[in-house]
Short mmCIF file of C-alpha atoms in Angstrom, two decimals:
data_model
loop_
_atom_site.label_atom_id
_atom_site.label_comp_id
_atom_site.label_asym_id
_atom_site.label_seq_id
_atom_site.Cartn_x
_atom_site.Cartn_y
_atom_site.Cartn_z
CA MET A 1 112.19 -62.27 47.63
CA ASN A 2 109.56 -63.09 45.06
CA LEU A 3 106.75 -65.54 45.45
CA SER A 4 106.82 -68.46 43.05
CA PHE A 5 104.93 -71.71 42.78
CA PRO A 6 105.99 -75.17 41.66
CA GLY A 7 105.12 -75.83 38.06
CA GLN A 8 104.76 -72.13 37.60
CA LYS A 9 105.83 -71.00 34.16
CA GLN A 10 105.43 -67.33 34.91
CA LYS A 11 108.74 -65.77 35.98
CA PRO A 12 108.26 -63.68 39.09
CA VAL A 13 108.65 -60.05 38.22
CA SER A 14 111.23 -58.00 40.00
CA PRO A 15 112.39 -54.48 39.49
CA SER A 16 115.55 -54.15 37.47
CA ASP A 17 116.48 -50.97 39.22
CA GLU A 18 117.85 -52.32 42.47
CA ASP A 19 121.41 -51.64 41.41
CA ARG A 20 120.63 -48.67 39.26
CA ARG A 21 121.90 -45.22 39.96
CA SER A 22 118.56 -43.49 40.04
CA GLU A 23 120.14 -40.07 39.63
CA PHE A 24 120.48 -40.92 35.96
CA LEU A 25 117.03 -41.79 34.73
CA THR A 26 116.73 -42.77 31.09
CA SER A 27 114.89 -40.60 28.63
CA GLU A 28 111.63 -42.47 29.07
CA GLU A 29 111.94 -42.07 32.77
CA ILE A 30 112.52 -38.35 32.97
CA GLN A 31 109.48 -36.73 34.41
CA ARG A 32 107.00 -35.75 31.80
CA GLU A 33 105.38 -32.50 32.78
CA ALA A 34 101.98 -31.67 31.47
CA SER A 35 100.89 -28.09 32.02
CA GLY A 36 99.39 -27.61 35.45
CA ASP A 37 99.88 -31.29 36.28
CA GLU A 38 102.12 -31.66 39.31
CA ALA A 39 102.29 -35.41 39.85
CA VAL A 40 103.41 -37.29 36.77
CA PRO A 41 104.18 -41.00 36.58
CA VAL A 42 107.79 -41.91 35.97
CA ARG A 43 108.62 -45.41 34.87
CA THR A 44 111.57 -46.99 36.61
CA ARG A 45 111.61 -50.25 34.68
CA ARG A 46 113.29 -50.05 31.32
CA SER A 47 112.65 -53.42 29.71
CA ALA A 48 109.14 -54.50 30.78
CA PRO A 49 106.13 -53.80 28.61
CA ASP A 50 103.94 -51.08 30.03
CA SER A 51 101.14 -53.19 31.42
CA GLN A 52 103.02 -55.86 33.34
CA CYS A 53 103.28 -55.84 37.10
CA GLY A 54 106.25 -53.68 38.04
CA LEU A 55 107.69 -50.93 40.17
CA ARG A 56 106.69 -47.45 39.13
CA SER A 57 107.38 -44.11 40.69
CA VAL A 58 106.06 -40.60 40.83
CA LEU A 59 107.71 -37.43 42.07
CA LEU A 60 105.51 -35.71 44.62
CA GLN A 61 105.59 -33.09 47.30
CA VAL A 62 105.28 -34.58 50.77
CA ARG A 63 102.10 -32.62 51.41
CA ASP A 64 100.52 -34.24 48.34
CA LEU A 65 100.90 -37.69 49.87
CA GLY A 66 97.74 -36.94 51.83
CA LEU A 67 99.20 -38.02 55.16
CA GLY A 68 98.88 -34.63 56.81
CA TYR A 69 102.53 -33.58 56.79
CA ASP A 70 103.42 -30.00 56.00
CA SER A 71 106.72 -30.17 54.15
CA ASP A 72 108.07 -28.64 50.95
CA GLU A 73 110.37 -31.59 50.32
CA THR A 74 109.69 -33.70 47.27
CA VAL A 75 109.91 -37.47 47.42
CA LEU A 76 109.95 -40.27 44.91
CA PHE A 77 106.91 -42.38 45.79
CA LYS A 78 107.33 -45.89 44.43
CA TYR A 79 104.33 -48.17 43.93
CA CYS A 80 103.39 -51.46 42.32
CA GLY A 81 101.16 -51.46 39.30
CA GLY A 82 100.33 -53.50 36.29
CA SER A 83 98.58 -56.70 35.46
CA CYS A 84 99.33 -60.21 36.57
CA PRO A 85 98.59 -63.20 34.37
CA ARG A 86 95.17 -64.72 34.71
CA ALA A 87 94.91 -68.14 36.25
CA ARG A 88 97.94 -69.26 38.17
CA SER A 89 96.67 -72.21 40.07
CA ASN A 90 93.83 -74.65 40.09
CA TYR A 91 92.29 -72.65 42.88
CA ASP A 92 92.12 -69.57 40.67
CA LEU A 93 90.67 -71.52 37.75
CA THR A 94 88.04 -73.18 39.88
CA LEU A 95 87.06 -70.05 41.74
CA SER A 96 86.56 -68.01 38.59
CA ASN A 97 84.62 -70.85 36.94
CA LEU A 98 82.30 -71.20 39.92
CA LEU A 99 81.75 -67.47 40.15
CA LEU A 100 80.89 -67.34 36.47
CA SER A 101 78.57 -70.33 36.56
CA GLY A 102 76.75 -69.01 39.63
CA ARG A 103 77.57 -72.02 41.81
CA LEU A 104 79.05 -69.65 44.36
CA PRO A 105 77.15 -66.68 45.78
CA GLN A 106 78.30 -63.44 44.31
CA PRO A 107 80.50 -61.44 46.66
CA ALA A 108 79.12 -58.17 48.03
CA PRO A 109 80.23 -55.04 46.21
CA GLY A 110 83.40 -53.69 47.73
CA GLU A 111 84.38 -57.15 48.98
CA PRO A 112 85.73 -58.81 45.85
CA TRP A 113 87.05 -62.35 45.86
CA HIS A 114 90.28 -62.36 43.94
CA SER A 115 90.59 -65.12 41.40
CA VAL A 116 93.66 -63.56 39.93
CA PRO A 117 96.93 -62.69 41.59
CA CYS A 118 97.49 -58.99 42.10
CA CYS A 119 100.54 -56.83 41.80
CA ARG A 120 101.73 -56.07 45.33
CA PRO A 121 104.92 -54.94 47.05
CA THR A 122 107.16 -57.61 48.50
CA HIS A 123 109.31 -55.06 50.33
CA TYR A 124 108.72 -51.58 51.60
CA GLU A 125 110.92 -48.55 52.24
CA ASP A 126 110.83 -45.92 54.96
CA MET A 127 111.12 -42.23 54.19
CA ALA A 128 112.44 -39.36 56.30
CA PHE A 129 112.08 -35.63 55.70
CA LEU A 130 112.15 -32.26 57.47
CA ASP A 131 108.83 -30.47 57.76
CA ASN A 132 108.27 -26.73 57.46
CA SER A 133 108.52 -26.27 61.22
CA HIS A 134 111.97 -27.84 60.99
CA ARG A 135 110.95 -31.07 62.67
CA TRP A 136 112.19 -34.40 61.40
CA HIS A 137 109.75 -37.16 60.55
CA LYS A 138 110.15 -40.74 59.48
CA VAL A 139 107.28 -42.50 57.74
CA GLU A 140 107.53 -46.28 57.90
CA LYS A 141 106.79 -48.42 54.86
CA LEU A 142 105.86 -45.48 52.72
CA SER A 143 107.12 -46.72 49.36
CA ALA A 144 107.35 -50.05 47.62
CA ALA A 145 110.83 -51.42 47.09
CA ALA A 146 109.98 -54.46 44.99
CA CYS A 147 106.85 -55.91 43.38
CA SER A 148 105.50 -59.33 42.68
CA CYS A 149 102.27 -60.99 41.59
CA ALA A 150 100.98 -62.10 44.95
CA ASP A 151 98.27 -64.64 45.43
CA LEU B 1 157.80 -32.44 43.40
CA LYS B 2 154.54 -33.74 42.10
CA CYS B 3 152.02 -35.29 44.42
CA PRO B 4 150.15 -38.39 43.34
CA THR B 5 146.45 -37.83 42.88
CA ARG B 6 144.27 -38.86 45.77
CA PRO B 7 142.89 -42.38 45.53
CA GLU B 8 139.20 -42.38 44.76
CA PRO B 9 137.06 -42.37 47.89
CA ARG B 10 135.52 -45.78 48.36
CA VAL B 11 132.15 -44.50 47.31
CA PRO B 12 130.61 -46.62 44.54
CA HIS B 13 129.74 -43.72 42.29
CA ALA B 14 130.50 -44.44 38.68
CA VAL B 15 130.19 -40.84 37.62
CA LEU B 16 132.63 -39.45 40.16
CA SER B 17 135.30 -41.93 39.20
CA ALA B 18 134.87 -40.90 35.58
CA GLY B 19 136.06 -37.44 36.56
CA GLY B 20 132.71 -35.79 37.13
CA ARG B 21 129.99 -34.89 34.69
CA ASP B 22 130.75 -32.30 32.08
CA CYS B 23 127.93 -29.74 31.61
CA LEU B 24 128.50 -29.61 27.89
CA HIS B 25 128.15 -33.32 27.45
CA ALA B 26 125.21 -33.45 29.84
CA GLY B 27 123.58 -30.58 27.99
CA ASP B 28 123.98 -32.36 24.64
CA THR B 29 122.52 -35.55 26.08
CA CYS B 30 119.60 -33.61 27.47
CA SER B 31 118.98 -31.68 24.24
CA SER B 32 118.74 -34.87 22.27
CA ASP B 33 116.12 -36.28 24.58
CA ASP B 34 112.41 -35.59 24.01
CA THR B 35 111.50 -35.06 27.63
CA CYS B 36 114.63 -33.36 28.89
CA SER B 37 115.11 -30.95 26.02
CA PRO B 38 112.00 -28.79 26.61
CA ARG B 39 112.89 -28.52 30.29
CA LEU B 40 116.33 -27.23 29.47
CA ARG B 41 114.89 -24.79 26.95
CA THR B 42 112.44 -23.53 29.57
CA LEU B 43 115.22 -23.05 32.06
CA ARG B 44 117.40 -21.14 29.63
CA GLN B 45 114.53 -18.83 28.85
CA CYS B 46 114.05 -18.27 32.56
CA VAL B 47 117.60 -17.09 33.03
CA ALA B 48 117.98 -15.24 29.75
CA GLY B 49 119.71 -11.91 29.80
CA ASP B 50 121.72 -10.90 32.80
CA GLY B 51 119.62 -12.94 35.17
CA SER B 52 117.87 -9.91 36.53
CA MET B 53 114.68 -10.58 34.59
CA LYS B 54 111.71 -10.43 36.88
CA LEU B 55 109.56 -13.51 36.78
CA GLY B 56 105.79 -13.30 37.15
CA PRO B 57 104.26 -15.84 39.59
CA GLY B 58 103.15 -18.26 36.85
CA ALA B 59 106.48 -18.11 35.08
CA ARG B 60 108.37 -18.56 38.34
CA SER B 61 106.63 -21.80 39.22
CA GLN B 62 107.20 -23.11 35.70
CA CYS B 63 110.85 -22.25 36.02
CA GLU B 64 111.09 -23.93 39.41
CA ASN B 65 109.39 -27.05 38.07
CA ALA B 66 111.83 -27.19 35.17
CA MET B 67 114.67 -26.85 37.68
CA THR B 68 113.31 -29.64 39.89
CA ALA B 69 112.80 -31.92 36.91
CA LEU B 70 116.37 -31.38 35.79
CA LEU B 71 117.63 -32.56 39.20
CA SER B 72 117.11 -36.13 38.03
CA THR B 73 119.13 -35.72 34.86
CA PRO B 74 122.91 -35.80 34.30
CA LEU B 75 122.84 -31.99 34.39
CA HIS B 76 122.59 -32.09 38.16
CA GLY B 77 125.98 -31.51 39.69
CA CYS B 78 127.70 -31.15 36.33
CA GLN B 79 130.91 -29.15 36.11
CA CYS B 80 133.32 -27.59 33.68
CA LYS B 81 137.05 -27.94 33.27
CA ARG B 82 139.17 -24.85 33.13
CA GLY B 83 140.55 -24.33 29.63
CA MET B 84 138.40 -27.02 28.10
CA LYS B 85 137.05 -26.80 24.57
CA ARG B 86 133.93 -24.63 24.41
CA GLU B 87 134.47 -23.62 28.02
CA LYS B 88 132.13 -20.67 27.63
CA ASN B 89 129.27 -22.85 26.35
CA CYS B 90 129.81 -25.22 29.23
CA LEU B 91 129.76 -22.42 31.76
CA SER B 92 126.60 -20.92 30.29
CA ILE B 93 124.86 -24.20 31.02
CA TYR B 94 126.36 -24.35 34.49
CA TRP B 95 125.24 -20.86 35.41
CA SER B 96 121.75 -21.44 34.01
CA LEU B 97 121.42 -24.21 36.52
CA HIS B 98 122.79 -22.16 39.37
CA GLN B 99 121.00 -18.90 38.74
CA SER B 100 120.24 -17.59 42.19
CA VAL B 101 116.89 -16.09 41.19
CA LEU B 102 115.47 -19.61 40.97
CA HIS B 103 117.02 -20.94 44.13
CA VAL B 104 114.82 -19.73 46.89
CA ASN B 105 116.08 -22.26 49.33
CA ARG B 106 119.24 -24.05 48.26
CA CYS B 107 119.06 -26.36 51.23
CA LEU B 108 115.58 -27.48 50.24
CA ASP B 109 116.79 -28.08 46.69
CA ALA B 110 119.57 -30.21 48.10
CA ALA B 111 117.04 -32.29 50.04
CA LYS B 112 114.97 -32.79 46.90
CA ALA B 113 118.01 -33.92 44.93
CA CYS B 114 118.96 -36.32 47.71
CA ASN B 115 115.46 -37.81 47.83
CA ILE B 116 115.63 -38.67 44.15
CA ASP B 117 118.88 -40.59 44.49
CA GLU B 118 118.48 -44.13 45.79
CA THR B 119 121.56 -44.23 47.98
CA CYS B 120 121.25 -40.73 49.36
CA GLN B 121 117.58 -41.18 50.19
CA LYS B 122 118.13 -44.54 51.83
CA LEU B 123 121.05 -43.46 54.00
CA ARG B 124 119.49 -40.13 54.89
CA THR B 125 116.37 -41.98 56.08
CA GLU B 126 118.60 -44.34 58.04
CA TYR B 127 120.39 -41.66 60.00
CA VAL B 128 117.27 -39.59 60.62
CA SER B 129 115.52 -42.72 61.82
CA ALA B 130 118.41 -43.57 64.16
CA CYS B 131 118.59 -40.02 65.48
CA ILE B 132 114.92 -39.34 66.19
CA GLN B 133 114.12 -42.67 67.76
CA PRO B 134 113.58 -42.27 71.50
CA SER B 135 115.65 -44.64 73.54
CA ALA B 136 114.32 -46.35 76.64
CA ARG B 137 117.72 -46.47 78.26
CA SER B 138 119.64 -43.43 77.13
CA GLY B 139 117.12 -40.60 77.18
CA PRO B 140 115.73 -38.76 74.14
CA CYS B 141 117.79 -40.68 71.60
CA ASN B 142 120.44 -43.33 71.08
CA ARG B 143 123.43 -41.13 70.43
CA PRO B 144 126.00 -43.80 69.50
CA LYS B 145 123.58 -45.31 67.03
CA CYS B 146 122.82 -41.87 65.61
CA ASN B 147 126.52 -41.06 65.23
CA LYS B 148 127.25 -44.35 63.56
CA ALA B 149 124.47 -43.77 61.01
CA LEU B 150 125.73 -40.22 60.39
CA ARG B 151 129.23 -41.47 59.71
CA LYS B 152 127.83 -44.04 57.31
CA PHE B 153 125.93 -41.31 55.47
CA PHE B 154 128.91 -39.03 55.03
CA ASP B 155 131.24 -41.90 54.19
CA ARG B 156 129.12 -43.60 51.58
CA VAL B 157 127.03 -40.93 49.88
CA PRO B 158 128.90 -38.93 47.20
CA PRO B 159 129.94 -35.40 48.21
CA ASP B 160 127.81 -34.15 45.32
CA TYR B 161 124.84 -34.69 47.58
CA THR B 162 126.23 -34.41 51.08
CA HIS B 163 128.04 -31.14 50.47
CA GLU B 164 124.94 -29.61 48.93
CA LEU B 165 122.95 -30.63 51.99
CA LEU B 166 125.42 -29.34 54.52
CA PHE B 167 127.05 -26.39 52.80
CA CYS B 168 124.09 -24.88 50.97
CA PRO B 169 124.29 -21.08 50.96
CA CYS B 170 121.41 -19.36 52.76
CA THR B 171 119.93 -15.90 52.63
CA ASP B 172 117.12 -16.39 55.13
CA THR B 173 116.41 -18.03 58.48
CA ALA B 174 114.25 -20.84 57.10
CA CYS B 175 117.09 -22.01 54.89
CA ALA B 176 119.69 -21.59 57.64
CA GLU B 177 117.59 -23.47 60.17
CA ARG B 178 117.11 -26.35 57.75
CA ARG B 179 120.86 -26.39 57.25
CA ARG B 180 121.47 -26.40 60.99
CA GLN B 181 119.07 -29.29 61.41
CA THR B 182 120.81 -31.44 58.80
CA ILE B 183 122.67 -33.62 61.30
CA VAL B 184 119.73 -33.83 63.75
CA PRO B 185 121.66 -31.78 66.32
CA SER B 186 119.24 -32.51 69.17
CA CYS B 187 120.70 -36.00 69.19
CA SER B 188 124.15 -35.86 67.60
CA TYR B 189 125.38 -32.50 68.80
CA GLU B 190 123.60 -30.86 71.71
CA GLU B 191 123.99 -32.03 75.29
CA LYS B 192 122.81 -30.80 78.65
CA ASP B 193 126.22 -29.35 79.45
CA LYS B 194 129.11 -28.22 77.33
CA PRO B 195 132.33 -30.07 78.09
CA ASN B 196 135.66 -28.32 77.98
CA CYS B 197 136.98 -28.34 74.41
CA LEU B 198 140.40 -29.67 75.25
CA ALA B 199 138.89 -32.48 77.30
CA GLN B 200 136.66 -33.29 74.36
CA LEU B 201 139.64 -33.29 71.99
CA ARG B 202 141.52 -35.57 74.34
CA ASP B 203 138.62 -38.02 74.28
CA CYS B 204 138.60 -37.84 70.50
CA LYS B 205 142.25 -38.76 70.31
CA GLN B 206 141.62 -41.91 72.33
CA ASP B 207 139.70 -43.27 69.38
CA TYR B 208 141.75 -44.17 66.31
CA VAL B 209 139.11 -43.07 63.85
CA CYS B 210 138.39 -39.73 65.50
CA ARG B 211 142.08 -39.09 65.89
CA SER B 212 142.68 -39.67 62.18
CA ARG B 213 139.73 -37.55 61.17
CA TRP B 214 141.00 -34.71 63.34
CA ALA B 215 144.48 -35.01 61.85
CA GLN B 216 143.04 -35.02 58.33
CA PHE B 217 140.95 -31.97 59.13
CA GLN B 218 143.91 -30.06 60.52
CA TYR B 219 145.90 -30.95 57.43
CA ASP B 220 143.32 -30.20 54.75
CA CYS B 221 141.95 -27.07 56.36
CA GLU B 222 145.22 -25.45 57.30
CA ALA B 223 144.87 -21.78 56.46
CA SER B 224 147.34 -19.73 54.50
CA GLU B 225 147.16 -16.02 53.83
CA HIS B 226 149.51 -16.39 50.89
CA SER B 227 147.30 -18.66 48.84
CA ALA B 228 144.37 -17.58 46.68
CA SER B 229 142.03 -20.16 48.14
CA GLY B 230 142.98 -19.34 51.73
CA CYS B 231 144.04 -22.96 52.09
CA LYS B 232 147.62 -24.07 52.42
CA ARG B 233 146.86 -27.22 50.40
CA GLU B 234 145.06 -25.12 47.78
CA ASN B 235 142.10 -27.48 47.87
CA HIS B 236 138.92 -26.16 49.34
CA GLY B 237 136.99 -29.29 48.40
CA SER B 238 139.28 -31.49 50.46
CA CYS B 239 138.78 -29.21 53.44
CA LEU B 240 135.01 -29.56 53.18
CA LEU B 241 135.40 -33.31 52.88
CA ALA B 242 137.61 -33.41 55.97
CA TYR B 243 135.03 -31.33 57.85
CA THR B 244 132.30 -33.85 57.08
CA GLY B 245 134.65 -36.55 58.32
CA LEU B 246 134.27 -35.13 61.81
CA ILE B 247 130.52 -35.54 61.89
CA GLY B 248 129.43 -38.40 64.09
CA SER B 249 132.60 -38.26 66.15
CA THR B 250 133.33 -36.93 69.61
CA ILE B 251 134.11 -33.51 68.17
CA THR B 252 131.13 -33.30 65.83
CA PRO B 253 130.87 -29.70 64.58
CA ASN B 254 127.68 -27.95 63.55
CA TYR B 255 126.30 -24.53 62.72
CA LEU B 256 126.11 -22.52 65.92
CA ASP B 257 122.97 -20.59 64.97
CA ASN B 258 120.57 -20.02 62.11
CA SER B 259 121.79 -16.57 61.17
CA THR B 260 125.49 -17.03 60.40
CA SER B 261 127.61 -19.81 59.00
CA ASN B 262 129.79 -20.07 62.11
CA VAL B 263 130.50 -23.63 63.08
CA GLY B 264 132.13 -25.41 65.96
CA PRO B 265 131.94 -28.43 68.23
CA TRP B 266 129.67 -28.49 71.25
CA CYS B 267 132.16 -27.41 73.85
CA SER B 268 133.42 -24.35 75.70
CA CYS B 269 136.67 -22.95 76.94
CA ALA B 270 135.46 -22.35 80.46
CA ALA B 271 137.47 -24.20 83.06
CA SER B 272 140.55 -24.41 80.87
CA GLY B 273 142.95 -23.35 83.59
CA ASN B 274 146.28 -22.37 82.14
CA HIS B 275 145.40 -23.83 78.75
CA ARG B 276 142.92 -21.13 77.83
CA GLU B 277 144.83 -19.97 74.79
CA GLN B 278 145.27 -23.48 73.47
CA CYS B 279 141.55 -24.00 73.91
CA ASN B 280 140.70 -20.80 72.06
CA ASP B 281 143.00 -21.80 69.22
CA PHE B 282 141.08 -25.05 68.89
CA LEU B 283 137.78 -23.19 68.53
CA ALA B 284 139.32 -20.62 66.22
CA PHE B 285 140.30 -23.38 63.83
CA PHE B 286 136.57 -23.79 63.22
CA HIS B 287 135.26 -20.26 63.12
CA ASP B 288 138.25 -18.05 62.28
CA ASN B 289 139.59 -20.16 59.47
CA ILE B 290 139.89 -18.57 56.04
CA CYS B 291 140.24 -21.98 54.45
CA LEU B 292 137.09 -23.40 56.01
CA ILE B 293 134.60 -21.35 54.06
CA LEU B 294 131.37 -23.28 54.22
CA HIS B 295 129.83 -23.06 50.83
CA VAL B 296 129.75 -25.42 47.89
CA PRO B 297 132.56 -24.89 45.44
CA THR B 298 132.51 -23.29 41.99
CA PRO B 299 132.11 -24.87 38.55
CA PHE B 300 135.70 -25.87 38.28
CA GLN B 301 136.60 -29.17 39.80
CA VAL B 302 140.11 -29.13 41.17
CA PRO B 303 141.43 -32.67 41.34
CA PRO B 304 142.36 -33.30 44.93
CA LEU B 305 146.06 -33.59 45.63
CA TRP B 306 147.20 -35.96 48.27
CA CYS B 307 150.69 -35.73 49.56
CA PRO B 308 151.09 -37.83 52.63
CA ALA B 309 154.05 -36.74 54.66
CA ALA B 310 155.79 -40.06 54.08
CA ILE B 311 156.04 -39.51 50.34
CA GLN B 312 157.29 -35.96 50.79
CA PHE B 313 160.00 -37.15 53.14
CA SER B 314 161.05 -39.96 50.86
CA PHE B 315 161.48 -37.48 48.03
CA ILE B 316 163.60 -35.30 50.27
CA LEU B 317 165.70 -38.30 51.26
CA ILE B 318 166.21 -39.27 47.62
CA CYS B 319 167.23 -35.71 46.82
CA LEU B 320 169.71 -35.72 49.69
CA LEU B 321 171.12 -39.04 48.58
CA LEU B 322 171.53 -37.81 45.04
CA LEU B 323 173.27 -34.67 46.23
CA HIS B 324 175.82 -36.76 47.99
#
C-alpha cells in the first residue's frame, strides 16, 4: 500500500524485493566489511539510484539494536532511507514559501515543520529470537517492510 | 525395479528444484564478485592446512565474520555431487565452510542463516509469536495455534534451513539447549502430565494428517542393519524430513534433554497394561533407531527415492502377468 495523490506525477516508491529470495543477495548487496566495523549497510534495492527513498538493510547483532536484549543472534534490520522529491502539493509549496519569506514564525529547534514528504515505512515486520538465557522474545514492528514518501 | 524420483516438495524454492547449489559454481560466482571474493579468501586462509591451526582472538573474530557474511551468498548450503568433475575442488570449498574450528555454536549459526532469509525469518517469527503468546482461555499458551504455525514453518521453509535449525550438532550445553528450545517446547511439547504413548498414538491416528505423517515416518525411518546408512530406504535425508513432519502433531517429538540427542514424544509407558512391550517399541523407534541419526547430512546430496507401495505392487503384478 503506497500513498499517492491525484495529479501526482511521482510514482510511489516500493521495494522490489518483496518476491526476492533474500538468501541470494546480488554482488552490490553482499555485506561490505570494513575493518573493525560491525554494522555495514546492505542495499536491498537493485535498480533505484542510491539517494531515492527506498528499503535498506543492515546486518546487526540483536544486542546492537539498543533495545536491551542479550542475544547473540544476528538480524537483518530493514529501514527506510533516502530523499523524497521536493514540493508535492500546494500545501508544501505554500508552507516552504511562507517559512522562507518570514510570514510564518520560525518553528522551535527540534520541532521542525515538514514542507517536504519524508521517507517512511508503510508496513512493519515483527522479529523473534532466542536470547542467551534461552528465552524466546518477539519484538513487534521492529523492521520496515516497505517504504513510501509520506506526507 | 527403478523407483520414480520423489516429486518436489511444494516449497517455492527455486534453488532446490534446480538440484541444489553446487559449491564449485557458487565458489566461482563468489570469486568473481568484488565483495564476496575477499571473504572467501579470508575463510580459506582461516582453514588452511589440516584445520588444526590455532587462531588468535583477532584472527578468530575475522574468520567468524567472514563466515557470517558468506551465509548470505550462494555458498551457504552448497553441496557436491559424487563423481562430478573437479569433485576434489568442490569438496575443498565445502569443507572450508564446514570447518568445525569456526563453528562454535552450529545452532546459533543456523538461526543467523534463517534470519537472513525472508521466508525463514518470517515463518520463524510467526511460530514463535504464536507459541509464546499467553492465552486468556487456555493457560500459558494457545497450543493449537502454536502447532499450526509450527507445521506451517516445517512445511514451507526449505529443509536447508529447518534441518540446520533442528539437527545442528552440539558439543556444549548452550548449543544443545538452544536446539531443544527450537520448537518452543513449553507450549508445543510439554504438558502437566505425560499421557500413555499408545493412547497418544491412537489419538494421532484419528487425524488424517497425523496418521499420514506417522506412516511416512515409519516408512522413511525404518532401520536396517544391512544397509550402510542404517536406513532400509537408504535415504537419511528423507528420514529427517519425515521426523520434522511430526512436529506440531499429537505425537510431536523433541530432544529429551540438553546433553544428548535422544528424542521422543511427550508420553510414557506407565499404565500400559498388557501392551507394555508395544509401548516400548513405539518409544524405541525414536531413541533406539540407527536410521534416525539426528545430524545434518554430508556434502553429497542423495536424490530422494519414492516408491509408494502401489507402484511396487503394480510392477509385481505386471511381472506376474508377463510370466504367465
